[in-house]
PDB file of C-alpha atoms in Angstrom:
ATOM      1  CA  GLY A  18       0.078  -0.071   0.365  1.00 63.00           C
ATOM      2  CA  GLN A  19       1.229   3.949  -0.177  1.00 67.00           C
ATOM      3  CA  GLN A  20       3.020   4.542   2.478  1.00 86.00           C
ATOM      4  CA  VAL A  21       4.167   8.694   2.940  1.00 92.00           C
ATOM      5  CA  MET A  22       7.383   9.212   4.939  1.00 94.00           C
ATOM      6  CA  GLN A  23       8.420  12.050   6.654  1.00 95.00           C
ATOM      7  CA  ILE A  24      11.752  13.656   7.810  1.00 96.00           C
ATOM      8  CA  PRO A  25      12.728  14.673   9.905  1.00 96.00           C
ATOM      9  CA  GLN A  26      10.883  13.711  12.661  1.00 93.00           C
ATOM     10  CA  TYR A  27      12.192  16.516  14.862  1.00 95.00           C
ATOM     11  CA  GLN A  28      13.450  19.811  14.512  1.00 96.00           C
ATOM     12  CA  HIS A  29      15.060  21.692  17.059  1.00 96.00           C
ATOM     13  CA  VAL A  30      15.162  25.826  15.485  1.00 97.00           C
ATOM     14  CA  GLN A  31      16.222  28.715  17.373  1.00 97.00           C
ATOM     15  CA  GLU A  32      13.665  31.563  17.400  1.00 97.00           C
ATOM     16  CA  GLY A  33      14.139  33.667  13.408  1.00 97.00           C
ATOM     17  CA  GLU A  34      16.419  30.799  11.603  1.00 97.00           C
ATOM     18  CA  ASP A  35      14.626  28.726   9.324  1.00 97.00           C
ATOM     19  CA  PHE A  36      14.287  25.037   8.290  1.00 95.00           C
ATOM     20  CA  THR A  37      12.327  21.992   5.510  1.00 97.00           C
ATOM     21  CA  THR A  38      10.642  19.600   6.092  1.00 97.00           C
ATOM     22  CA  TYR A  39      10.307  17.088   3.596  1.00 97.00           C
ATOM     23  CA  CYS A  40       7.834  14.175   2.511  1.00 97.00           C
ATOM     24  CA  ASN A  41       8.194  11.262   0.421  1.00 97.00           C
ATOM     25  CA  SER A  42       5.351   9.242  -1.187  1.00 94.00           C
ATOM     26  CA  SER A  43       6.083   5.960  -2.520  1.00 90.00           C
ATOM     27  CA  THR A  44       3.456   5.555  -5.601  1.00 91.00           C
ATOM     28  CA  THR A  45       2.332   8.391  -7.550  1.00 92.00           C
ATOM     29  CA  LEU A  46      -0.011  10.989  -5.238  1.00 92.00           C
ATOM     30  CA  SER A  47      -2.867  13.302  -6.817  1.00 89.00           C
ATOM     31  CA  ASN A  48      -2.899  15.914  -4.593  1.00 90.00           C
ATOM     32  CA  ILE A  49      -1.039  16.174  -1.716  1.00 94.00           C
ATOM     33  CA  GLN A  50      -2.300  18.403   1.975  1.00 94.00           C
ATOM     34  CA  TRP A  51      -0.444  19.959   4.973  1.00 97.00           C
ATOM     35  CA  TYR A  52      -2.042  19.820   8.412  1.00 96.00           C
ATOM     36  CA  LYS A  53      -0.585  21.335  11.289  1.00 97.00           C
ATOM     37  CA  GLN A  54      -1.379  19.557  14.901  1.00 96.00           C
ATOM     38  CA  ARG A  55      -0.575  22.288  18.390  1.00 96.00           C
ATOM     39  CA  PRO A  56       0.298  20.323  21.452  1.00 92.00           C
ATOM     40  CA  GLY A  57      -2.734  18.283  22.755  1.00 91.00           C
ATOM     41  CA  GLY A  58      -4.728  19.511  20.055  1.00 95.00           C
ATOM     42  CA  HIS A  59      -6.307  18.303  16.315  1.00 96.00           C
ATOM     43  CA  PRO A  60      -5.174  18.327  13.196  1.00 96.00           C
ATOM     44  CA  VAL A  61      -5.852  21.447  11.672  1.00 96.00           C
ATOM     45  CA  PHE A  62      -5.714  21.870   7.554  1.00 94.00           C
ATOM     46  CA  LEU A  63      -3.052  24.452   5.962  1.00 95.00           C
ATOM     47  CA  ILE A  64      -2.553  23.708   2.584  1.00 94.00           C
ATOM     48  CA  GLN A  65      -2.644  21.507  -0.424  1.00 93.00           C
ATOM     49  CA  LEU A  66      -1.423  21.012  -3.652  1.00 94.00           C
ATOM     50  CA  VAL A  67      -1.991  19.812  -6.795  1.00 91.00           C
ATOM     51  CA  LYS A  68      -0.375  19.925  -9.610  1.00 93.00           C
ATOM     52  CA  SER A  69       2.957  18.664 -10.528  1.00 96.00           C
ATOM     53  CA  GLY A  70       6.134  21.385  -9.686  1.00 97.00           C
ATOM     54  CA  GLU A  71       2.882  23.303  -7.671  1.00 96.00           C
ATOM     55  CA  VAL A  72       4.499  26.314  -4.996  1.00 97.00           C
ATOM     56  CA  LYS A  73       2.331  28.207  -3.330  1.00 96.00           C
ATOM     57  CA  LYS A  74       2.840  30.536  -0.167  1.00 97.00           C
ATOM     58  CA  GLN A  75       1.099  31.498   3.350  1.00 95.00           C
ATOM     59  CA  LYS A  76       3.278  34.118   4.945  1.00 96.00           C
ATOM     60  CA  ARG A  77       6.021  32.437   6.695  1.00 97.00           C
ATOM     61  CA  LEU A  78       5.488  29.380   5.349  1.00 97.00           C
ATOM     62  CA  THR A  79       6.437  27.978   1.453  1.00 98.00           C
ATOM     63  CA  PHE A  80       4.557  24.154   0.212  1.00 98.00           C
ATOM     64  CA  GLN A  81       6.311  22.746  -2.699  1.00 98.00           C
ATOM     65  CA  PHE A  82       4.974  19.896  -4.656  1.00 97.00           C
ATOM     66  CA  GLY A  83       7.688  17.702  -6.622  1.00 97.00           C
ATOM     67  CA  GLU A  84       7.885  17.844  -9.898  1.00 96.00           C
ATOM     68  CA  ALA A  85       7.215  14.040 -10.345  1.00 95.00           C
ATOM     69  CA  LYS A  86       4.323  14.275  -7.506  1.00 95.00           C
ATOM     70  CA  LYS A  87       5.901  12.016  -5.238  1.00 95.00           C
ATOM     71  CA  ASN A  88       7.109  14.410  -2.046  1.00 96.00           C
ATOM     72  CA  SER A  89       6.779  17.747  -1.029  1.00 98.00           C
ATOM     73  CA  SER A  90       8.417  20.172   1.652  1.00 98.00           C
ATOM     74  CA  LEU A  91       7.265  22.632   3.200  1.00 98.00           C
ATOM     75  CA  HIS A  92       9.710  25.327   4.121  1.00 98.00           C
ATOM     76  CA  ILE A  93       9.056  28.301   7.350  1.00 97.00           C
ATOM     77  CA  THR A  94      11.007  30.968   7.048  1.00 97.00           C
ATOM     78  CA  ALA A  95      12.225  33.551  10.259  1.00 97.00           C
ATOM     79  CA  THR A  96      10.515  30.775  12.801  1.00 97.00           C
ATOM     80  CA  GLN A  97       8.441  32.172  15.742  1.00 96.00           C
ATOM     81  CA  THR A  98       7.183  30.136  19.261  1.00 96.00           C
ATOM     82  CA  THR A  99       3.858  30.359  17.362  1.00 96.00           C
ATOM     83  CA  ASP A 100       5.304  27.816  14.750  1.00 97.00           C
ATOM     84  CA  VAL A 101       5.526  24.987  17.742  1.00 97.00           C
ATOM     85  CA  GLY A 102       3.894  21.798  16.922  1.00 96.00           C
ATOM     86  CA  THR A 103       3.848  19.113  14.351  1.00 96.00           C
ATOM     87  CA  TYR A 104       3.416  18.914  11.053  1.00 97.00           C
ATOM     88  CA  PHE A 105       1.729  16.266   8.825  1.00 96.00           C
ATOM     89  CA  CYS A 106       2.150  16.076   5.356  1.00 96.00           C
ATOM     90  CA  ALA A 107      -0.993  13.425   3.758  1.00 94.00           C
ATOM     91  CA  GLY A 108      -0.600  12.321   0.752  1.00 92.00           C
ATOM     92  CA  ARG A 109      -3.825  11.332  -1.387  1.00 87.00           C
ATOM     93  CA  SER A 110      -3.917   8.625  -4.130  1.00 79.00           C
ATOM     94  CA  ASN A 111      -6.826   7.430  -6.758  1.00 70.00           C
ATOM     95  CA  ASP A 112      -9.341   7.029  -3.835  1.00 69.00           C
ATOM     96  CA  TYR A 113     -10.571   8.401  -0.680  1.00 64.00           C
ATOM     97  CA  LYS A 114      -8.331   7.769   2.034  1.00 75.00           C
ATOM     98  CA  LEU A 115      -5.378  10.219   2.900  1.00 84.00           C
ATOM     99  CA  SER A 116      -2.491   8.469   4.167  1.00 89.00           C
ATOM    100  CA  PHE A 117      -0.406  10.626   6.702  1.00 92.00           C
ATOM    101  CA  GLY A 118       3.145  10.776   7.456  1.00 93.00           C
ATOM    102  CA  ALA A 119       5.036  10.815  10.527  1.00 92.00           C
ATOM    103  CA  GLY A 120       5.234  14.137  11.240  1.00 94.00           C
ATOM    104  CA  THR A 121       7.887  15.860  12.218  1.00 96.00           C
ATOM    105  CA  THR A 122       7.259  17.884  15.448  1.00 95.00           C
ATOM    106  CA  VAL A 123       8.992  20.809  16.022  1.00 96.00           C
ATOM    107  CA  THR A 124      10.222  23.054  19.038  1.00 96.00           C
ATOM    108  CA  VAL A 125      11.625  26.400  19.035  1.00 96.00           C
ATOM    109  CA  ARG A 126      14.613  28.109  21.496  1.00 93.00           C
ATOM    110  CA  ALA A 127      13.984  31.364  22.390  1.00 89.00           C
TER     111      ALA A 127
ATOM    112  CA  ASN B   7     -21.542  25.622  12.566  1.00 74.00           C
ATOM    113  CA  ALA B   8     -20.282  23.356  15.382  1.00 82.00           C
ATOM    114  CA  GLY B   9     -18.033  21.466  12.779  1.00 93.00           C
ATOM    115  CA  VAL B  10     -16.861  18.117  14.074  1.00 97.00           C
ATOM    116  CA  THR B  11     -17.966  17.293  17.806  1.00 97.00           C
ATOM    117  CA  GLN B  12     -16.826  13.922  19.610  1.00 98.00           C
ATOM    118  CA  THR B  13     -17.700  12.754  22.665  1.00 97.00           C
ATOM    119  CA  PRO B  14     -16.253  11.804  25.769  1.00 97.00           C
ATOM    120  CA  LYS B  15     -13.531  13.642  25.322  1.00 97.00           C
ATOM    121  CA  PHE B  16     -10.851  11.376  27.996  1.00 96.00           C
ATOM    122  CA  ARG B  17     -12.292   7.474  28.805  1.00 97.00           C
ATOM    123  CA  ILE B  18     -10.048   5.101  30.983  1.00 97.00           C
ATOM    124  CA  LEU B  19     -11.769   1.129  30.469  1.00 97.00           C
ATOM    125  CA  LYS B  20     -10.945  -2.042  31.414  1.00 97.00           C
ATOM    126  CA  ILE B  21      -9.534  -5.040  29.463  1.00 97.00           C
ATOM    127  CA  GLY B  22     -12.785  -6.697  28.017  1.00 96.00           C
ATOM    128  CA  GLN B  23     -14.714  -3.259  28.496  1.00 97.00           C
ATOM    129  CA  SER B  24     -16.830  -2.423  25.429  1.00 96.00           C
ATOM    130  CA  MET B  25     -17.536   1.481  24.376  1.00 96.00           C
ATOM    131  CA  THR B  26     -18.822   3.677  22.057  1.00 98.00           C
ATOM    132  CA  LEU B  27     -16.931   6.735  20.156  1.00 98.00           C
ATOM    133  CA  GLN B  28     -19.277   9.276  19.160  1.00 98.00           C
ATOM    134  CA  CYS B  29     -18.894  11.236  16.033  1.00 98.00           C
ATOM    135  CA  THR B  30     -21.295  13.961  15.104  1.00 98.00           C
ATOM    136  CA  GLN B  31     -20.658  17.237  12.265  1.00 96.00           C
ATOM    137  CA  ASP B  32     -22.792  19.608  11.089  1.00 94.00           C
ATOM    138  CA  MET B  33     -21.224  20.218   7.491  1.00 91.00           C
ATOM    139  CA  ASN B  34     -23.269  18.352   5.606  1.00 90.00           C
ATOM    140  CA  HIS B  35     -19.992  16.376   4.897  1.00 91.00           C
ATOM    141  CA  ASN B  36     -20.609  12.846   3.353  1.00 90.00           C
ATOM    142  CA  TYR B  37     -17.480  11.995   3.725  1.00 91.00           C
ATOM    143  CA  MET B  38     -16.542  10.833   7.348  1.00 94.00           C
ATOM    144  CA  TYR B  39     -13.057   8.808   8.512  1.00 95.00           C
ATOM    145  CA  TRP B  40     -11.810   7.399  12.015  1.00 97.00           C
ATOM    146  CA  TYR B  41      -8.523   7.628  12.468  1.00 97.00           C
ATOM    147  CA  ARG B  42      -5.847   6.794  15.941  1.00 97.00           C
ATOM    148  CA  GLN B  43      -2.918   8.820  16.828  1.00 96.00           C
ATOM    149  CA  ASP B  44      -0.424   6.944  18.626  1.00 92.00           C
ATOM    150  CA  PRO B  45       2.571   9.033  20.896  1.00 82.00           C
ATOM    151  CA  GLY B  46       4.837  10.421  18.056  1.00 76.00           C
ATOM    152  CA  MET B  47       2.920   8.281  15.244  1.00 82.00           C
ATOM    153  CA  GLY B  48       1.076   9.993  12.615  1.00 86.00           C
ATOM    154  CA  LEU B  49      -2.463   9.128  11.818  1.00 93.00           C
ATOM    155  CA  LYS B  50      -3.615   5.677  11.066  1.00 93.00           C
ATOM    156  CA  LEU B  51      -6.967   5.241   9.537  1.00 93.00           C
ATOM    157  CA  ILE B  52      -9.247   2.601  11.129  1.00 96.00           C
ATOM    158  CA  TYR B  53     -12.581   3.099   8.949  1.00 96.00           C
ATOM    159  CA  TYR B  54     -13.857   5.262   6.507  1.00 94.00           C
ATOM    160  CA  SER B  55     -17.157   6.074   5.330  1.00 94.00           C
ATOM    161  CA  VAL B  56     -18.496   7.687   1.802  1.00 90.00           C
ATOM    162  CA  GLY B  57     -22.408   8.898   2.358  1.00 91.00           C
ATOM    163  CA  ALA B  58     -24.589   6.935   5.005  1.00 93.00           C
ATOM    164  CA  GLY B  59     -25.082   3.478   4.706  1.00 94.00           C
ATOM    165  CA  ILE B  60     -21.638   3.032   3.615  1.00 95.00           C
ATOM    166  CA  THR B  61     -18.297   2.072   5.448  1.00 96.00           C
ATOM    167  CA  ASP B  62     -15.282   0.368   4.409  1.00 94.00           C
ATOM    168  CA  LYS B  63     -11.960  -0.409   6.374  1.00 94.00           C
ATOM    169  CA  GLY B  64      -9.080   1.695   6.767  1.00 92.00           C
ATOM    170  CA  GLU B  65      -5.496   0.313   7.331  1.00 90.00           C
ATOM    171  CA  VAL B  66      -5.882  -1.154  11.579  1.00 94.00           C
ATOM    172  CA  PRO B  67      -9.654  -2.247  11.696  1.00 96.00           C
ATOM    173  CA  ASN B  68      -9.165  -4.978  13.643  1.00 96.00           C
ATOM    174  CA  GLY B  69     -11.011  -4.647  17.227  1.00 96.00           C
ATOM    175  CA  TYR B  70     -13.655  -1.699  15.860  1.00 97.00           C
ATOM    176  CA  ASN B  71     -16.484  -0.776  14.120  1.00 97.00           C
ATOM    177  CA  VAL B  72     -18.217   1.143  12.920  1.00 98.00           C
ATOM    178  CA  SER B  73     -22.006   2.423  11.346  1.00 96.00           C
ATOM    179  CA  ARG B  74     -23.301   5.611   9.445  1.00 97.00           C
ATOM    180  CA  SER B  75     -27.239   5.461   9.997  1.00 96.00           C
ATOM    181  CA  THR B  76     -27.175   9.326   8.891  1.00 96.00           C
ATOM    182  CA  THR B  77     -24.970  12.251   7.042  1.00 95.00           C
ATOM    183  CA  GLU B  78     -24.406  13.913  10.289  1.00 96.00           C
ATOM    184  CA  ASP B  79     -22.894  10.513  12.790  1.00 97.00           C
ATOM    185  CA  PHE B  80     -20.420   8.160  13.035  1.00 98.00           C
ATOM    186  CA  PRO B  81     -19.887   6.294  15.887  1.00 98.00           C
ATOM    187  CA  LEU B  82     -17.306   3.921  16.301  1.00 98.00           C
ATOM    188  CA  ARG B  83     -17.300   0.671  18.560  1.00 97.00           C
ATOM    189  CA  LEU B  84     -14.696  -1.121  21.005  1.00 96.00           C
ATOM    190  CA  GLU B  85     -16.358  -4.764  21.526  1.00 90.00           C
ATOM    191  CA  LEU B  86     -13.274  -5.608  23.611  1.00 94.00           C
ATOM    192  CA  ALA B  87     -10.918  -3.036  24.902  1.00 96.00           C
ATOM    193  CA  ALA B  88      -7.558  -4.260  24.406  1.00 96.00           C
ATOM    194  CA  PRO B  89      -4.056  -2.175  26.064  1.00 96.00           C
ATOM    195  CA  SER B  90      -3.158  -2.127  22.646  1.00 96.00           C
ATOM    196  CA  GLN B  91      -6.463   0.425  21.849  1.00 97.00           C
ATOM    197  CA  THR B  92      -4.937   3.101  24.402  1.00 97.00           C
ATOM    198  CA  SER B  93      -4.691   5.753  21.775  1.00 97.00           C
ATOM    199  CA  VAL B  94      -6.080   9.169  20.835  1.00 97.00           C
ATOM    200  CA  TYR B  95      -8.740   9.035  18.353  1.00 98.00           C
ATOM    201  CA  PHE B  96     -10.119  11.439  15.931  1.00 98.00           C
ATOM    202  CA  CYS B  97     -13.144  11.679  13.702  1.00 98.00           C
ATOM    203  CA  ALA B  98     -12.622  14.039  10.530  1.00 96.00           C
ATOM    204  CA  SER B  99     -15.125  14.588   7.301  1.00 94.00           C
ATOM    205  CA  SER B 100     -14.749  15.970   4.486  1.00 90.00           C
ATOM    206  CA  PHE B 101     -16.833  17.147   1.247  1.00 84.00           C
ATOM    207  CA  PRO B 102     -14.476  15.620  -1.626  1.00 71.00           C
ATOM    208  CA  ILE B 103     -15.472  17.249  -5.183  1.00 68.00           C
ATOM    209  CA  ALA B 104     -15.608  16.027  -8.038  1.00 62.00           C
ATOM    210  CA  GLY B 105     -12.655  16.211 -10.367  1.00 56.00           C
ATOM    211  CA  ALA B 106     -11.303  18.751  -8.083  1.00 55.00           C
ATOM    212  CA  ALA B 107      -9.540  16.310  -6.546  1.00 52.00           C
ATOM    213  CA  THR B 108      -9.695  18.268  -3.212  1.00 61.00           C
ATOM    214  CA  ASP B 109     -10.742  16.962   0.068  1.00 74.00           C
ATOM    215  CA  THR B 110      -9.929  19.072   3.241  1.00 85.00           C
ATOM    216  CA  GLN B 111     -10.524  16.994   6.513  1.00 90.00           C
ATOM    217  CA  TYR B 112     -11.752  18.676   8.877  1.00 93.00           C
ATOM    218  CA  PHE B 113     -11.031  17.084  12.213  1.00 96.00           C
ATOM    219  CA  GLY B 114     -12.794  17.232  15.866  1.00 97.00           C
ATOM    220  CA  PRO B 115     -10.935  17.682  19.165  1.00 97.00           C
ATOM    221  CA  GLY B 116     -10.324  13.744  19.479  1.00 97.00           C
ATOM    222  CA  THR B 117     -11.091  11.280  22.139  1.00 97.00           C
ATOM    223  CA  ARG B 118      -8.346   9.982  25.112  1.00 96.00           C
ATOM    224  CA  LEU B 119      -8.570   6.459  25.408  1.00 97.00           C
ATOM    225  CA  THR B 120      -6.647   4.964  28.641  1.00 97.00           C
ATOM    226  CA  VAL B 121      -7.038   0.657  28.317  1.00 97.00           C
ATOM    227  CA  LEU B 122      -5.457  -1.078  31.709  1.00 95.00           C
TER     228      LEU B 122
END
């Protein structure tokens, strides 16, 4: 079955620094979604990428979908304490189900 | 709209007990899902439903059952609780748009279940 791998599992960032988390699928995806889960909370939808090579930005967050539609990345610039949480990618193939990566848990040093 | 609501928020069960986790959504979404999230892990799909009266297994269905008699409700049943079912359970719903390859999932607040 489809597998979605996410690295790194943990990201410790100094406030103000940039970082990137990566997502790789074993199969070609029809779309990929990113979710954020704050500690003790539930996943909240951030964005969806559908087209090959697509790049979308949300303020300091930049999301990219690979040309082959098998990988994606999330880049955060000038990390703030509000960025703390776990970021999940979720890939969708040709059915109704999303396969979630294990997530990247981000902590920020002030 | 309340979105997706789940009850209870917390529950402790003894081995062998049974319980039902409730999930309700008021967004008229036809698709609903149950996930479990173990510490440090991603979300694993237990069961899903594409509409009232239709359910199907996800990745980890063993030990669980579901029903979908209405569009709004999608309860998850644990018949014989086991310690391996200790987890956080999330219900989600979505409204896929045909041809748009989009199905943003809206999650409930979760139920934290401990089986001792």
